[in-house]
Amino acid sequence: MRTLIFLFAMLVIVPTGMASSQPAPAIDPAALSRHIRILASDAFEGRGPGTEGERRTIAYLTEQFRAAGAEPGGERGGWTQAVRMNRYTLQGTPSVDFAGARDDCSFAPGEGMILWSRNPGGHVALADAPLVFAGHGVVAPELGWDDYAGANLDGAIVVLLPNDPDHGQESGPFGGRAMSYYGRFSTKAEEAARRGALAVVIVHDPETADSSWEVYRSAYSAPVNGLA
């Protein structure tokens, strides 16, 4: 399903002379807190794309930028621009079956596995695809790190661990307790796709994942939006 929604994309246009002669205004923590409380309130209904909550959010942000003296930089002199998005919804009652040297195992969505896809097609088939384990799926040349060294992912499903290799440590090449860019799910998926993987399986470990199982199940049980 394709939807056309409006995202808030405000561009502040400041004359060159003003930018060079006037100091930047101080950040007001109380004002930031007030805006966050307002936008996070039930009145904005979660701010979901294409919903009444999003329209209220855009109206609120537009008014705040206007009150701050900003000028619009969107389409036709407005404050927004149109962005085409896809909405992905899992239909039917699919299941996932793994076969190996030991007993085979099966999962139903929402129980032992959460299924999610941004494939624009109406059908996804991964029958007989081999599994390839690749650690945390991290490729960081600046750190001399490559979990895919020597691996062939063409037509395979890659199995990965969550977060960073040094997660939980006080310090390390990826920042220790703080999740790095490489620990994000989106980064892992994009890297696997570049290397020819058909899909990614990330093993959820409560000790190393950035969110609980319930958070993931709730987030990916609903329709997922993505840029087209």
GROMACS .gro file of N, CA and C in nm, residues 106-167:
model
  186
  106SER      N    1   1.042  -2.481   1.456
  106SER     CA    2   0.948  -2.393   1.388
  106SER      C    3   0.908  -2.280   1.481
  107PHE      N    4   0.876  -2.166   1.419
  107PHE     CA    5   0.834  -2.050   1.497
  107PHE      C    6   0.710  -1.988   1.433
  108ALA      N    7   0.622  -1.938   1.516
  108ALA     CA    8   0.507  -1.862   1.469
  108ALA      C    9   0.533  -1.715   1.501
  109PRO      N   10   0.493  -1.624   1.414
  109PRO     CA   11   0.516  -1.481   1.439
  109PRO      C   12   0.461  -1.436   1.573
  110GLY      N   13   0.540  -1.359   1.646
  110GLY     CA   14   0.497  -1.305   1.775
  110GLY      C   15   0.528  -1.395   1.892
  111GLU      N   16   0.560  -1.520   1.867
  111GLU     CA   17   0.593  -1.611   1.977
  111GLU      C   18   0.745  -1.620   1.992
  112GLY      N   19   0.807  -1.709   1.916
  112GLY     CA   20   0.952  -1.720   1.925
  112GLY      C   21   1.024  -1.636   1.821
  113MET      N   22   0.950  -1.571   1.733
  113MET     CA   23   1.014  -1.494   1.627
  113MET      C   24   0.923  -1.378   1.585
  114ILE      N   25   0.985  -1.268   1.550
  114ILE     CA   26   0.913  -1.153   1.496
  114ILE      C   27   0.952  -1.140   1.349
  115LEU      N   28   0.854  -1.144   1.262
  115LEU     CA   29   0.879  -1.132   1.119
  115LEU      C   30   0.855  -0.990   1.073
  116TRP      N   31   0.940  -0.942   0.984
  116TRP     CA   32   0.930  -0.804   0.938
  116TRP      C   33   0.999  -0.793   0.804
  117SER      N   34   0.939  -0.717   0.712
  117SER     CA   35   0.998  -0.702   0.579
  117SER      C   36   0.962  -0.567   0.521
  118ARG      N   37   1.054  -0.513   0.441
  118ARG     CA   38   1.025  -0.392   0.364
  118ARG      C   39   1.035  -0.423   0.215
  119ASN      N   40   1.009  -0.547   0.181
  119ASN     CA   41   1.006  -0.587   0.041
  119ASN      C   42   0.878  -0.532  -0.021
  120PRO      N   43   0.887  -0.450  -0.128
  120PRO     CA   44   0.766  -0.390  -0.185
  120PRO      C   45   0.675  -0.490  -0.255
  121GLY      N   46   0.721  -0.613  -0.277
  121GLY     CA   47   0.638  -0.714  -0.341
  121GLY      C   48   0.535  -0.770  -0.245
  122GLY      N   49   0.442  -0.846  -0.298
  122GLY     CA   50   0.337  -0.902  -0.215
  122GLY      C   51   0.370  -1.037  -0.157
  123HIS      N   52   0.488  -1.090  -0.189
  123HIS     CA   53   0.523  -1.225  -0.144
  123HIS      C   54   0.673  -1.234  -0.119
  124VAL      N   55   0.710  -1.301  -0.012
  124VAL     CA   56   0.851  -1.325   0.021
  124VAL      C   57   0.872  -1.474   0.036
  125ALA      N   58   0.966  -1.530  -0.040
  125ALA     CA   59   0.995  -1.674  -0.034
  125ALA      C   60   1.142  -1.695  -0.004
  126LEU      N   61   1.171  -1.772   0.101
  126LEU     CA   62   1.309  -1.799   0.140
  126LEU      C   63   1.333  -1.948   0.156
  127ALA      N   64   1.263  -2.029   0.080
  127ALA     CA   65   1.273  -2.174   0.093
  127ALA      C   66   1.414  -2.223   0.062
  128ASP      N   67   1.464  -2.311   0.148
  128ASP     CA   68   1.592  -2.380   0.129
  128ASP      C   69   1.712  -2.286   0.131
  129ALA      N   70   1.697  -2.166   0.184
  129ALA     CA   71   1.811  -2.074   0.193
  129ALA      C   72   1.902  -2.118   0.307
  130PRO      N   73   2.034  -2.123   0.284
  130PRO     CA   74   2.126  -2.164   0.390
  130PRO      C   75   2.143  -2.054   0.495
  131LEU      N   76   2.178  -2.094   0.617
  131LEU     CA   77   2.205  -1.999   0.724
  131LEU      C   78   2.355  -1.979   0.739
  132VAL      N   79   2.396  -1.853   0.753
  132VAL     CA   80   2.538  -1.819   0.772
  132VAL      C   81   2.550  -1.733   0.897
  133PHE      N   82   2.623  -1.780   0.996
  133PHE     CA   83   2.644  -1.701   1.118
  133PHE      C   84   2.761  -1.607   1.097
  134ALA      N   85   2.740  -1.478   1.130
  134ALA     CA   86   2.845  -1.378   1.107
  134ALA      C   87   2.863  -1.288   1.229
  135GLY      N   88   2.864  -1.346   1.347
  135GLY     CA   89   2.891  -1.267   1.467
  135GLY      C   90   2.791  -1.154   1.485
  136HIS      N   91   2.842  -1.033   1.501
  136HIS     CA   92   2.757  -0.915   1.518
  136HIS      C   93   2.728  -0.845   1.386
  137GLY      N   94   2.781  -0.899   1.277
  137GLY     CA   95   2.755  -0.837   1.148
  137GLY      C   96   2.816  -0.700   1.134
  138VAL      N   97   2.929  -0.678   1.198
  138VAL     CA   98   2.993  -0.546   1.199
  138VAL      C   99   3.108  -0.541   1.099
  139VAL      N  100   3.108  -0.437   1.018
  139VAL     CA  101   3.219  -0.409   0.927
  139VAL      C  102   3.264  -0.267   0.955
  140ALA      N  103   3.377  -0.252   1.023
  140ALA     CA  104   3.431  -0.121   1.061
  140ALA      C  105   3.577  -0.113   1.019
  141PRO      N  106   3.604  -0.074   0.895
  141PRO     CA  107   3.741  -0.070   0.845
  141PRO      C  108   3.834   0.015   0.930
  142GLU      N  109   3.781   0.126   0.985
  142GLU     CA  110   3.866   0.214   1.064
  142GLU      C  111   3.912   0.149   1.194
  143LEU      N  112   3.844   0.039   1.234
  143LEU     CA  113   3.882  -0.033   1.355
  143LEU      C  114   3.945  -0.168   1.322
  144GLY      N  115   3.963  -0.195   1.192
  144GLY     CA  116   4.019  -0.323   1.151
  144GLY      C  117   3.927  -0.439   1.181
  145TRP      N  118   3.795  -0.416   1.174
  145TRP     CA  119   3.697  -0.517   1.213
  145TRP      C  120   3.609  -0.556   1.094
  146ASP      N  121   3.597  -0.686   1.067
  146ASP     CA  122   3.512  -0.733   0.957
  146ASP      C  123   3.457  -0.871   0.991
  147ASP      N  124   3.332  -0.873   1.038
  147ASP     CA  125   3.269  -1.001   1.073
  147ASP      C  126   3.235  -1.085   0.951
  148TYR      N  127   3.242  -1.024   0.832
  148TYR     CA  128   3.207  -1.096   0.710
  148TYR      C  129   3.329  -1.143   0.631
  149ALA      N  130   3.445  -1.128   0.686
  149ALA     CA  131   3.567  -1.167   0.616
  149ALA      C  132   3.560  -1.314   0.574
  150GLY      N  133   3.568  -1.337   0.444
  150GLY     CA  134   3.567  -1.473   0.391
  150GLY      C  135   3.431  -1.537   0.380
  151ALA      N  136   3.325  -1.465   0.418
  151ALA     CA  137   3.190  -1.524   0.414
  151ALA      C  138   3.122  -1.496   0.281
  152ASN      N  139   3.045  -1.592   0.234
  152ASN     CA  140   2.967  -1.578   0.111
  152ASN      C  141   2.819  -1.575   0.148
  153LEU      N  142   2.755  -1.459   0.131
  153LEU     CA  143   2.616  -1.444   0.172
  153LEU      C  144   2.519  -1.448   0.055
  154ASP      N  145   2.567  -1.469  -0.065
  154ASP     CA  146   2.478  -1.471  -0.181
  154ASP      C  147   2.369  -1.576  -0.164
  155GLY      N  148   2.243  -1.532  -0.161
  155GLY     CA  149   2.131  -1.624  -0.149
  155GLY      C  150   2.116  -1.687  -0.012
  156ALA      N  151   2.183  -1.632   0.089
  156ALA     CA  152   2.179  -1.692   0.223
  156ALA      C  153   2.103  -1.603   0.321
  157ILE      N  154   2.069  -1.662   0.434
  157ILE     CA  155   2.012  -1.587   0.547
  157ILE      C  156   2.123  -1.574   0.650
  158VAL      N  157   2.157  -1.452   0.688
  158VAL     CA  158   2.267  -1.432   0.782
  158VAL      C  159   2.211  -1.423   0.923
  159VAL      N  160   2.274  -1.494   1.017
  159VAL     CA  161   2.234  -1.495   1.157
  159VAL      C  162   2.332  -1.410   1.236
  160LEU      N  163   2.279  -1.311   1.311
  160LEU     CA  164   2.364  -1.215   1.380
  160LEU      C  165   2.328  -1.202   1.527
  161LEU      N  166   2.423  -1.152   1.603
  161LEU     CA  167   2.401  -1.118   1.743
  161LEU      C  168   2.368  -0.969   1.753
  162PRO      N  169   2.292  -0.928   1.854
  162PRO     CA  170   2.255  -0.787   1.865
  162PRO      C  171   2.368  -0.700   1.919
  163ASN      N  172   2.350  -0.569   1.900
  163ASN     CA  173   2.437  -0.468   1.958
  163ASN      C  174   2.581  -0.477   1.904
  164ASP      N  175   2.678  -0.428   1.983
  164ASP     CA  176   2.819  -0.423   1.944
  164ASP      C  177   2.897  -0.539   2.005
  165PRO      N  178   3.013  -0.571   1.949
  165PRO     CA  179   3.096  -0.678   2.006
  165PRO      C  180   3.141  -0.651   2.149
  166ASP      N  181   3.156  -0.524   2.187
  166ASP     CA  182   3.203  -0.493   2.322
  166ASP      C  183   3.092  -0.445   2.414
  167HIS      N  184   2.967  -0.474   2.376
  167HIS     CA  185   2.855  -0.428   2.458
  167HIS      C  186   2.862  -0.486   2.599
   0.00000   0.00000   0.00000
